[in-house]
Amino acid sequence: MKSDWSIDTKLIHTAHVPDERTGAISQPVVPAVAYAFPDAETAAAVVSGCKPGDYYGRYGNPTTRILEQKVAELEGGEDSIGLASGMAAISSALLAFLQHGDHVLVTKDVYGGTYSFLTSLAPRFGISFDFVDCTDLTVLAKSIKAETKAIYIETPSNPCLTVLDIQAIAHIAKANSIPLIVDNTFMTPYLQKPIDLGADVVVHSATKYLNGHGDVLAGFVVGKKKHIEFIRKKIAGDLGQNLNAWESFLILRGLKTLGVRVQKHCSSAQLIAAFLQQHPFIEHVYYPGLESHPQHHLARTQMKGMGGIISFEVKGGLQAGAAFINRLKLAMISFSLGDPETLVQHPASMTHFSIPQEDRLKYGITDGLIRLSVGLEDPGDIISDLNQALGTTRDAKFLRRIKAKL
Ligand SMILES: Cc1ncc(COP(=O)(O)O)c(C=O)c1O
């Protein structure tokens, strides 16, 4: 493996060589749970970590290990662990740094599951939290307490696409000796490398773009070897959150096309965001690739592309938004994102339902907000679908102009 390869080459070749026994190029799936040792001494050395190797499926698997090495290399971390979902990765990363009496600072608009874990489960372990506006670095720095043991951010955030300055936040975290954890799900290492920008830990829902086909639930934590080892032995091992070989194989396969997929998601999303922004029935569009986005310039320095997620508000609020969603013919109403299919959802009643309305509004998640995960279909077809669902025949010249750019 060469470290100077570009990411497109790394996606295919990193941590991957043909199978020694058969020459098979695609990664063999090893579903075994238990592994035999030549003698008792070797067994003891592997279990204690003195010797590399697998011993029991809950603590690691050879197929998953290839994938973990690949994800670590792509993100620029020392090591990574594959887990059963994005939420397993997020909760494990937080629990690796927080214990009874500790406090975590969290950016104000995060994925609903993260909010739910922090507000309902973490307090049962004596962990407290504050949601802060991390676009305001002074507020963030002032919110750090003696017992703050981690800063957790998501950028761009779900669903408001708020972009946070990773380098500046990492600087504040370092000055206070606090680890910075970044959810990089929306970007993937193809578009953003938080560890290069100073973050300590990256978490992923690999359910989304990393696998990219809507058929696997998985998550990753990337960071220092000692933290990953702690998660493997003491969190994932004890809670039984391991990622299995079959799903690891599917992610290894999906990762090979991450580059081409992400580029297409980005180019289509840019066109669709421009279409929505000019539409008379649209109140507001949130997309970092639009100049009107408040952190557009930061996004352009920090991200290699603007991603495939757009959020927007239809004029007329919740009712108009629901009617719009119901009229869509190509885009499907669904929870996930990062799939080949264009997916649309209503955060207030779906992904962010666990957040009380009062808090949702504080974080900018209005009742009329709609999140669109732009798929890999022809962008002209996606625009035509949105246009018909918006219920107006946007003038033909305008549509022709947009389609001419495709
Ligand atoms: C940004 C982000 N992080 C984490 C998650 C949780 O991932 P999973 O559903 O794989 O647990 C999601 C799910 O939508 C997400 O959007």
Short mmCIF file of C-alpha atoms and ligand atoms in Angstrom, two decimals:
data_model
loop_
_atom_site.label_atom_id
_atom_site.label_comp_id
_atom_site.label_asym_id
_atom_site.label_seq_id
_atom_site.Cartn_x
_atom_site.Cartn_y
_atom_site.Cartn_z
CA MET A 1 0.00 0.00 0.00
CA LYS A 2 1.35 3.39 -0.94
CA SER A 3 0.52 6.37 1.24
CA ASP A 4 0.99 8.81 -1.68
CA TRP A 5 -1.79 7.25 -3.73
CA SER A 6 -4.74 9.52 -4.42
CA ILE A 7 -7.98 8.68 -2.65
CA ASP A 8 -9.52 7.13 -5.79
CA THR A 9 -6.69 4.59 -5.88
CA LYS A 10 -6.75 4.05 -2.12
CA LEU A 11 -10.47 3.28 -2.24
CA ILE A 12 -9.70 0.29 -4.42
CA HIS A 13 -6.29 -0.92 -3.30
CA THR A 14 -5.63 0.11 0.30
CA ALA A 15 -5.45 -2.79 2.77
CA HIS A 16 -6.38 -5.13 -0.01
CA VAL A 17 -4.30 -7.77 -1.78
CA PRO A 18 -5.46 -10.90 -3.64
CA ASP A 19 -6.23 -13.81 -1.33
CA GLU A 20 -3.00 -15.77 -0.63
CA ARG A 21 -4.57 -19.20 -1.01
CA THR A 22 -6.89 -18.75 -4.01
CA GLY A 23 -5.71 -15.54 -5.71
CA ALA A 24 -9.26 -14.19 -5.43
CA ILE A 25 -9.24 -10.45 -6.05
CA SER A 26 -12.43 -9.59 -4.23
CA GLN A 27 -12.18 -9.94 -0.47
CA PRO A 28 -13.08 -13.43 0.83
CA VAL A 29 -15.82 -13.48 3.44
CA VAL A 30 -14.74 -15.25 6.63
CA PRO A 31 -17.85 -15.85 8.70
CA ALA A 32 -16.06 -17.94 11.39
CA VAL A 33 -16.74 -16.92 14.99
CA ALA A 34 -13.97 -18.98 16.62
CA TYR A 35 -10.29 -19.41 15.58
CA ALA A 36 -7.96 -22.29 16.40
CA PHE A 37 -4.51 -21.75 17.95
CA PRO A 38 -1.42 -23.97 17.54
CA ASP A 39 -0.82 -23.95 21.34
CA ALA A 40 -2.02 -22.44 24.61
CA GLU A 41 0.79 -19.86 24.65
CA THR A 42 -0.28 -18.41 21.28
CA ALA A 43 -3.91 -18.30 22.44
CA ALA A 44 -2.89 -16.32 25.54
CA ALA A 45 -0.71 -13.96 23.49
CA VAL A 46 -3.52 -13.20 20.99
CA VAL A 47 -6.19 -12.71 23.67
CA SER A 48 -3.94 -10.36 25.67
CA GLY A 49 -3.12 -8.35 22.55
CA CYS A 50 0.61 -9.22 22.59
CA LYS A 51 0.23 -10.96 19.24
CA PRO A 52 -2.08 -9.87 16.40
CA GLY A 53 -4.89 -12.23 15.44
CA ASP A 54 -8.54 -13.07 15.82
CA TYR A 55 -9.93 -15.22 18.60
CA TYR A 56 -13.67 -14.63 18.91
CA GLY A 57 -16.12 -12.87 16.56
CA ARG A 58 -17.30 -10.31 19.09
CA TYR A 59 -13.77 -8.86 19.26
CA GLY A 60 -12.88 -8.88 15.58
CA ASN A 61 -13.12 -10.66 12.24
CA PRO A 62 -10.60 -10.98 9.36
CA THR A 63 -12.95 -9.57 6.68
CA THR A 64 -13.99 -6.71 8.95
CA ARG A 65 -10.32 -6.09 9.83
CA ILE A 66 -9.45 -5.38 6.16
CA LEU A 67 -12.30 -2.88 6.06
CA GLU A 68 -11.23 -1.28 9.35
CA GLN A 69 -7.69 -0.82 8.02
CA LYS A 70 -9.08 0.72 4.84
CA VAL A 71 -11.37 3.17 6.66
CA ALA A 72 -8.55 4.17 9.06
CA GLU A 73 -6.21 4.85 6.15
CA LEU A 74 -8.87 6.80 4.21
CA GLU A 75 -9.62 9.01 7.23
CA GLY A 76 -5.94 9.39 8.19
CA GLY A 77 -6.39 7.79 11.64
CA GLU A 78 -4.15 5.27 13.39
CA ASP A 79 -6.91 2.64 13.53
CA SER A 80 -10.65 2.13 13.26
CA ILE A 81 -13.34 -0.24 14.46
CA GLY A 82 -16.39 -1.33 12.49
CA LEU A 83 -19.62 -1.52 14.48
CA ALA A 84 -23.22 -2.57 13.97
CA SER A 85 -24.59 0.91 13.16
CA GLY A 86 -23.77 4.59 13.10
CA MET A 87 -25.40 4.94 16.52
CA ALA A 88 -23.18 2.13 17.88
CA ALA A 89 -20.19 4.14 16.65
CA ILE A 90 -21.44 7.45 18.09
CA SER A 91 -22.41 6.04 21.49
CA SER A 92 -19.14 4.04 21.72
CA ALA A 93 -17.00 7.05 20.84
CA LEU A 94 -18.76 9.16 23.48
CA LEU A 95 -18.56 6.42 26.12
CA ALA A 96 -14.85 5.98 25.39
CA PHE A 97 -14.20 9.50 26.70
CA LEU A 98 -17.04 10.10 29.16
CA GLN A 99 -17.86 8.54 32.48
CA HIS A 100 -19.98 9.35 35.52
CA GLY A 101 -19.68 13.06 36.39
CA ASP A 102 -18.35 14.12 32.97
CA HIS A 103 -19.86 16.67 30.61
CA VAL A 104 -19.90 16.90 26.81
CA LEU A 105 -20.40 19.95 24.59
CA VAL A 106 -22.45 19.17 21.49
CA THR A 107 -23.21 21.27 18.45
CA LYS A 108 -26.82 22.42 18.46
CA ASP A 109 -28.19 20.57 15.43
CA VAL A 110 -27.21 16.91 15.37
CA TYR A 111 -28.79 13.71 14.11
CA GLY A 112 -31.90 12.83 16.17
CA GLY A 113 -30.44 9.53 17.40
CA THR A 114 -27.38 11.33 18.80
CA TYR A 115 -29.68 13.82 20.54
CA SER A 116 -31.74 10.97 21.94
CA PHE A 117 -28.67 9.09 23.27
CA LEU A 118 -27.31 12.24 24.96
CA THR A 119 -30.58 13.38 26.48
CA SER A 120 -32.09 10.08 27.59
CA LEU A 121 -29.50 7.30 27.95
CA ALA A 122 -26.24 9.14 28.79
CA PRO A 123 -27.74 10.92 31.87
CA ARG A 124 -28.52 7.48 33.34
CA PHE A 125 -24.74 6.96 33.44
CA GLY A 126 -24.22 10.37 35.10
CA ILE A 127 -23.07 12.10 31.90
CA SER A 128 -24.30 15.66 31.33
CA PHE A 129 -24.38 17.70 28.13
CA ASP A 130 -24.94 21.16 26.68
CA PHE A 131 -26.00 21.91 23.12
CA VAL A 132 -24.22 25.03 21.89
CA ASP A 133 -24.04 27.01 18.69
CA CYS A 134 -20.59 25.92 17.50
CA THR A 135 -20.61 28.50 14.69
CA ASP A 136 -19.89 30.95 17.54
CA LEU A 137 -16.40 30.04 18.75
CA THR A 138 -16.55 32.45 21.69
CA VAL A 139 -19.74 30.82 22.99
CA LEU A 140 -18.15 27.39 22.51
CA ALA A 141 -14.96 28.32 24.41
CA LYS A 142 -16.97 29.93 27.22
CA SER A 143 -19.17 26.84 27.57
CA ILE A 144 -16.25 24.58 28.50
CA LYS A 145 -16.41 23.53 32.16
CA ALA A 146 -13.87 21.74 34.36
CA GLU A 147 -15.81 18.52 33.86
CA THR A 148 -16.10 18.85 30.04
CA LYS A 149 -14.37 15.76 28.65
CA ALA A 150 -15.35 15.89 24.96
CA ILE A 151 -16.60 18.18 22.20
CA TYR A 152 -18.89 16.52 19.67
CA ILE A 153 -19.79 18.05 16.31
CA GLU A 154 -21.47 17.10 13.06
CA THR A 155 -20.53 19.09 9.95
CA PRO A 156 -22.39 19.71 7.73
CA SER A 157 -25.14 19.08 10.24
CA ASN A 158 -28.24 16.97 9.80
CA PRO A 159 -30.65 18.41 8.68
CA CYS A 160 -29.76 22.13 8.57
CA LEU A 161 -26.41 21.73 6.76
CA THR A 162 -24.66 24.08 9.18
CA VAL A 163 -20.93 24.00 8.41
CA LEU A 164 -18.55 24.23 11.38
CA ASP A 165 -14.91 25.28 11.32
CA ILE A 166 -13.22 21.99 12.29
CA GLN A 167 -9.73 23.48 12.49
CA ALA A 168 -10.80 26.34 14.78
CA ILE A 169 -12.86 24.05 17.02
CA ALA A 170 -9.97 21.54 17.18
CA HIS A 171 -7.74 24.41 18.28
CA ILE A 172 -10.10 25.26 21.17
CA ALA A 173 -10.37 21.57 22.08
CA LYS A 174 -6.58 21.12 22.10
CA ALA A 175 -6.03 24.26 24.18
CA ASN A 176 -8.31 22.69 26.81
CA SER A 177 -6.95 19.12 26.40
CA ILE A 178 -10.39 17.87 25.32
CA PRO A 179 -10.85 15.42 22.44
CA LEU A 180 -12.88 16.61 19.44
CA ILE A 181 -15.21 13.99 17.90
CA VAL A 182 -16.58 14.68 14.40
CA ASP A 183 -19.45 12.89 12.67
CA ASN A 184 -18.23 12.77 9.05
CA THR A 185 -21.22 10.82 7.68
CA PHE A 186 -22.45 13.50 5.25
CA MET A 187 -19.01 14.12 3.73
CA THR A 188 -17.08 10.81 3.86
CA PRO A 189 -13.27 11.01 3.69
CA TYR A 190 -13.67 11.66 -0.01
CA LEU A 191 -14.84 15.20 0.70
CA GLN A 192 -13.56 16.03 4.19
CA LYS A 193 -10.73 14.81 6.44
CA PRO A 194 -11.44 15.97 10.03
CA ILE A 195 -8.32 14.29 11.49
CA ASP A 196 -6.09 16.25 9.09
CA LEU A 197 -7.85 19.38 10.37
CA GLY A 198 -7.02 18.54 14.00
CA ALA A 199 -9.94 16.37 15.15
CA ASP A 200 -9.11 13.40 17.42
CA VAL A 201 -11.90 11.02 16.48
CA VAL A 202 -14.13 10.55 13.44
CA VAL A 203 -17.42 8.67 13.58
CA HIS A 204 -19.49 7.43 10.66
CA SER A 205 -22.80 5.98 9.85
CA ALA A 206 -21.49 3.67 7.11
CA THR A 207 -25.14 2.88 6.46
CA LYS A 208 -25.06 5.98 4.25
CA TYR A 209 -22.47 6.91 1.62
CA LEU A 210 -19.64 4.57 2.67
CA ASN A 211 -21.68 1.50 1.80
CA GLY A 212 -23.89 3.55 -0.49
CA HIS A 213 -26.47 0.96 -1.51
CA GLY A 214 -29.05 1.07 1.27
CA ASP A 215 -28.56 -2.57 2.24
CA VAL A 216 -26.25 -2.47 5.29
CA LEU A 217 -26.43 -0.90 8.76
CA ALA A 218 -22.92 -0.12 10.01
CA GLY A 219 -20.75 2.44 11.76
CA PHE A 220 -17.08 3.29 12.30
CA VAL A 221 -14.98 5.00 14.91
CA VAL A 222 -11.58 6.19 13.68
CA GLY A 223 -8.86 7.51 15.98
CA LYS A 224 -5.80 6.64 18.04
CA LYS A 225 -4.94 2.95 18.46
CA LYS A 226 -5.36 3.08 22.25
CA HIS A 227 -8.91 4.51 21.98
CA ILE A 228 -9.95 2.03 19.30
CA GLU A 229 -8.53 -0.82 21.36
CA PHE A 230 -10.48 0.38 24.41
CA ILE A 231 -13.71 0.48 22.38
CA ARG A 232 -13.01 -2.99 20.94
CA LYS A 233 -12.29 -4.62 24.28
CA LYS A 234 -14.38 -2.67 26.76
CA ILE A 235 -17.35 -1.21 24.87
CA ALA A 236 -18.09 -3.11 21.65
CA GLY A 237 -16.85 -6.33 23.23
CA ASP A 238 -18.95 -6.01 26.36
CA LEU A 239 -22.04 -4.59 24.65
CA GLY A 240 -21.75 -6.92 21.64
CA GLN A 241 -21.91 -4.30 18.86
CA ASN A 242 -19.62 -6.00 16.35
CA LEU A 243 -19.96 -5.62 12.59
CA ASN A 244 -20.25 -8.98 10.82
CA ALA A 245 -18.22 -10.36 7.91
CA TRP A 246 -21.04 -10.31 5.34
CA GLU A 247 -21.81 -6.68 5.89
CA SER A 248 -18.11 -5.80 5.93
CA PHE A 249 -17.79 -7.45 2.53
CA LEU A 250 -20.68 -5.36 1.16
CA ILE A 251 -19.09 -2.16 2.47
CA LEU A 252 -15.71 -3.14 0.97
CA ARG A 253 -17.51 -3.56 -2.35
CA GLY A 254 -19.44 -0.30 -1.97
CA LEU A 255 -16.30 1.67 -1.06
CA LYS A 256 -14.67 0.89 -4.40
CA THR A 257 -17.18 3.20 -6.13
CA LEU A 258 -17.34 5.87 -3.40
CA GLY A 259 -15.47 8.42 -5.54
CA VAL A 260 -17.67 8.19 -8.62
CA ARG A 261 -20.82 8.04 -6.53
CA VAL A 262 -19.95 11.04 -4.36
CA GLN A 263 -18.93 13.16 -7.35
CA LYS A 264 -22.28 12.47 -9.01
CA HIS A 265 -24.23 13.14 -5.77
CA CYS A 266 -22.41 16.50 -5.46
CA SER A 267 -22.84 17.67 -9.06
CA SER A 268 -26.54 16.74 -9.13
CA ALA A 269 -27.20 18.31 -5.72
CA GLN A 270 -25.62 21.60 -6.84
CA LEU A 271 -27.99 21.78 -9.83
CA ILE A 272 -31.00 20.79 -7.78
CA ALA A 273 -30.22 23.32 -5.05
CA ALA A 274 -29.97 26.05 -7.71
CA PHE A 275 -33.31 24.93 -9.16
CA LEU A 276 -35.00 24.99 -5.75
CA GLN A 277 -33.54 28.35 -4.81
CA GLN A 278 -35.10 30.00 -7.83
CA HIS A 279 -38.48 28.34 -7.44
CA PRO A 280 -41.31 30.69 -6.41
CA PHE A 281 -42.87 28.10 -4.08
CA ILE A 282 -39.67 27.58 -2.08
CA GLU A 283 -39.11 29.66 1.05
CA HIS A 284 -35.51 28.76 1.83
CA VAL A 285 -32.81 26.33 0.64
CA TYR A 286 -29.99 25.04 2.86
CA TYR A 287 -27.05 23.79 0.77
CA PRO A 288 -23.38 24.67 1.43
CA GLY A 289 -22.73 24.91 -2.31
CA LEU A 290 -25.02 27.95 -2.65
CA GLU A 291 -23.43 31.36 -2.21
CA SER A 292 -26.37 32.30 0.00
CA HIS A 293 -25.34 29.63 2.56
CA PRO A 294 -23.92 31.43 5.63
CA GLN A 295 -20.79 29.23 5.72
CA HIS A 296 -20.33 28.88 1.95
CA HIS A 297 -16.75 30.21 2.00
CA LEU A 298 -15.74 28.03 4.94
CA ALA A 299 -17.31 25.03 3.17
CA ARG A 300 -15.21 25.72 0.09
CA THR A 301 -11.98 25.71 2.09
CA GLN A 302 -12.82 22.74 4.30
CA MET A 303 -14.74 20.43 1.95
CA LYS A 304 -13.66 19.05 -1.45
CA GLY A 305 -17.31 18.97 -2.56
CA MET A 306 -20.60 20.17 -1.12
CA GLY A 307 -22.28 16.78 -0.67
CA GLY A 308 -25.56 15.28 -1.77
CA ILE A 309 -27.94 16.53 0.93
CA ILE A 310 -30.20 19.56 0.52
CA SER A 311 -32.75 20.82 3.01
CA PHE A 312 -35.47 23.31 2.12
CA GLU A 313 -38.72 24.85 3.22
CA VAL A 314 -41.75 24.92 0.98
CA LYS A 315 -43.89 28.07 1.23
CA GLY A 316 -47.00 27.27 3.29
CA GLY A 317 -45.24 25.36 6.08
CA LEU A 318 -46.02 21.84 7.22
CA GLN A 319 -49.19 21.30 5.17
CA ALA A 320 -47.69 22.53 1.92
CA GLY A 321 -44.55 20.47 2.63
CA ALA A 322 -46.55 17.29 3.28
CA ALA A 323 -48.63 17.82 0.12
CA PHE A 324 -45.41 18.32 -1.86
CA ILE A 325 -43.82 15.13 -0.52
CA ASN A 326 -46.99 13.15 -1.26
CA ARG A 327 -46.97 14.27 -4.90
CA LEU A 328 -43.40 13.08 -5.59
CA LYS A 329 -43.24 10.20 -8.06
CA LEU A 330 -39.52 9.43 -8.40
CA ALA A 331 -38.16 10.47 -4.98
CA MET A 332 -39.20 8.10 -2.20
CA ILE A 333 -40.30 9.10 1.30
CA SER A 334 -37.69 7.41 3.46
CA PHE A 335 -35.45 7.77 6.50
CA SER A 336 -32.01 7.13 5.12
CA LEU A 337 -29.61 9.05 2.90
CA GLY A 338 -26.61 8.47 0.65
CA ASP A 339 -28.35 5.76 -1.38
CA PRO A 340 -28.58 5.46 -5.19
CA GLU A 341 -32.27 6.36 -4.93
CA THR A 342 -33.37 9.95 -4.26
CA LEU A 343 -34.94 9.96 -0.80
CA VAL A 344 -36.98 12.66 0.84
CA GLN A 345 -38.07 13.01 4.44
CA HIS A 346 -39.67 15.35 6.94
CA PRO A 347 -37.21 15.72 9.89
CA ALA A 348 -39.78 17.05 12.41
CA SER A 349 -41.90 13.89 12.13
CA MET A 350 -39.21 11.39 11.10
CA THR A 351 -35.45 11.55 11.78
CA HIS A 352 -35.66 14.30 14.44
CA PHE A 353 -38.99 13.30 15.99
CA SER A 354 -37.25 12.47 19.29
CA ILE A 355 -36.38 16.17 19.76
CA PRO A 356 -39.21 18.13 21.44
CA GLN A 357 -40.73 20.79 19.14
CA GLU A 358 -39.48 23.67 21.31
CA ASP A 359 -35.87 22.42 21.02
CA ARG A 360 -36.26 21.58 17.33
CA LEU A 361 -37.27 25.16 16.59
CA LYS A 362 -34.32 26.45 18.64
CA TYR A 363 -32.01 24.36 16.45
CA GLY A 364 -33.64 25.60 13.21
CA ILE A 365 -35.57 22.39 12.47
CA THR A 366 -38.89 23.97 11.52
CA ASP A 367 -42.06 21.95 10.93
CA GLY A 368 -41.93 22.80 7.23
CA LEU A 369 -38.33 21.66 6.70
CA ILE A 370 -37.76 18.89 4.14
CA ARG A 371 -34.51 16.97 3.65
CA LEU A 372 -33.59 15.61 0.25
CA SER A 373 -30.90 13.01 -0.31
CA VAL A 374 -30.02 13.42 -3.96
CA GLY A 375 -29.62 10.03 -5.60
CA LEU A 376 -27.70 8.80 -8.62
CA GLU A 377 -30.56 9.12 -11.09
CA ASP A 378 -30.41 11.60 -13.96
CA PRO A 379 -30.56 15.04 -12.26
CA GLY A 380 -32.96 16.27 -14.97
CA ASP A 381 -35.45 13.59 -13.96
CA ILE A 382 -35.10 14.51 -10.28
CA ILE A 383 -35.72 18.20 -11.09
CA SER A 384 -38.77 17.34 -13.22
CA ASP A 385 -40.16 15.29 -10.33
CA LEU A 386 -39.61 18.10 -7.80
CA ASN A 387 -41.11 20.58 -10.22
CA GLN A 388 -44.30 18.62 -10.79
CA ALA A 389 -44.67 17.98 -7.06
CA LEU A 390 -44.29 21.67 -6.28
CA GLY A 391 -47.53 21.97 -8.18
CA THR A 392 -46.64 24.62 -10.66
CA THR A 393 -45.47 24.44 -14.21
CA ARG A 394 -42.31 26.42 -13.73
CA ASP A 395 -41.83 28.14 -17.07
CA ALA A 396 -40.48 25.87 -19.76
CA LYS A 397 -37.60 28.22 -20.59
CA PHE A 398 -36.34 28.04 -16.99
CA LEU A 399 -36.46 24.24 -16.95
CA ARG A 400 -34.68 24.11 -20.32
CA ARG A 401 -31.96 26.42 -18.96
CA ILE A 402 -31.43 24.20 -15.89
CA LYS A 403 -31.44 21.02 -17.98
CA ALA A 404 -28.97 22.54 -20.46
CA LYS A 405 -26.47 22.71 -17.60
CA LEU A 406 -26.77 18.97 -16.98
C1 LIG B 1 -25.30 12.23 10.42
C2 LIG B 1 -25.75 10.90 10.94
N1 LIG B 1 -25.02 10.29 11.90
C3 LIG B 1 -25.40 9.10 12.42
C4 LIG B 1 -26.55 8.46 12.01
C5 LIG B 1 -26.92 7.14 12.62
O1 LIG B 1 -26.59 6.10 11.76
P1 LIG B 1 -27.24 4.62 11.82
O2 LIG B 1 -28.64 4.76 11.35
O3 LIG B 1 -26.35 3.84 10.93
O4 LIG B 1 -27.17 4.18 13.24
C6 LIG B 1 -27.32 9.05 11.01
C7 LIG B 1 -28.54 8.38 10.54
O5 LIG B 1 -29.30 8.90 9.75
C8 LIG B 1 -26.92 10.30 10.47
O6 LIG B 1 -27.64 10.93 9.53
#
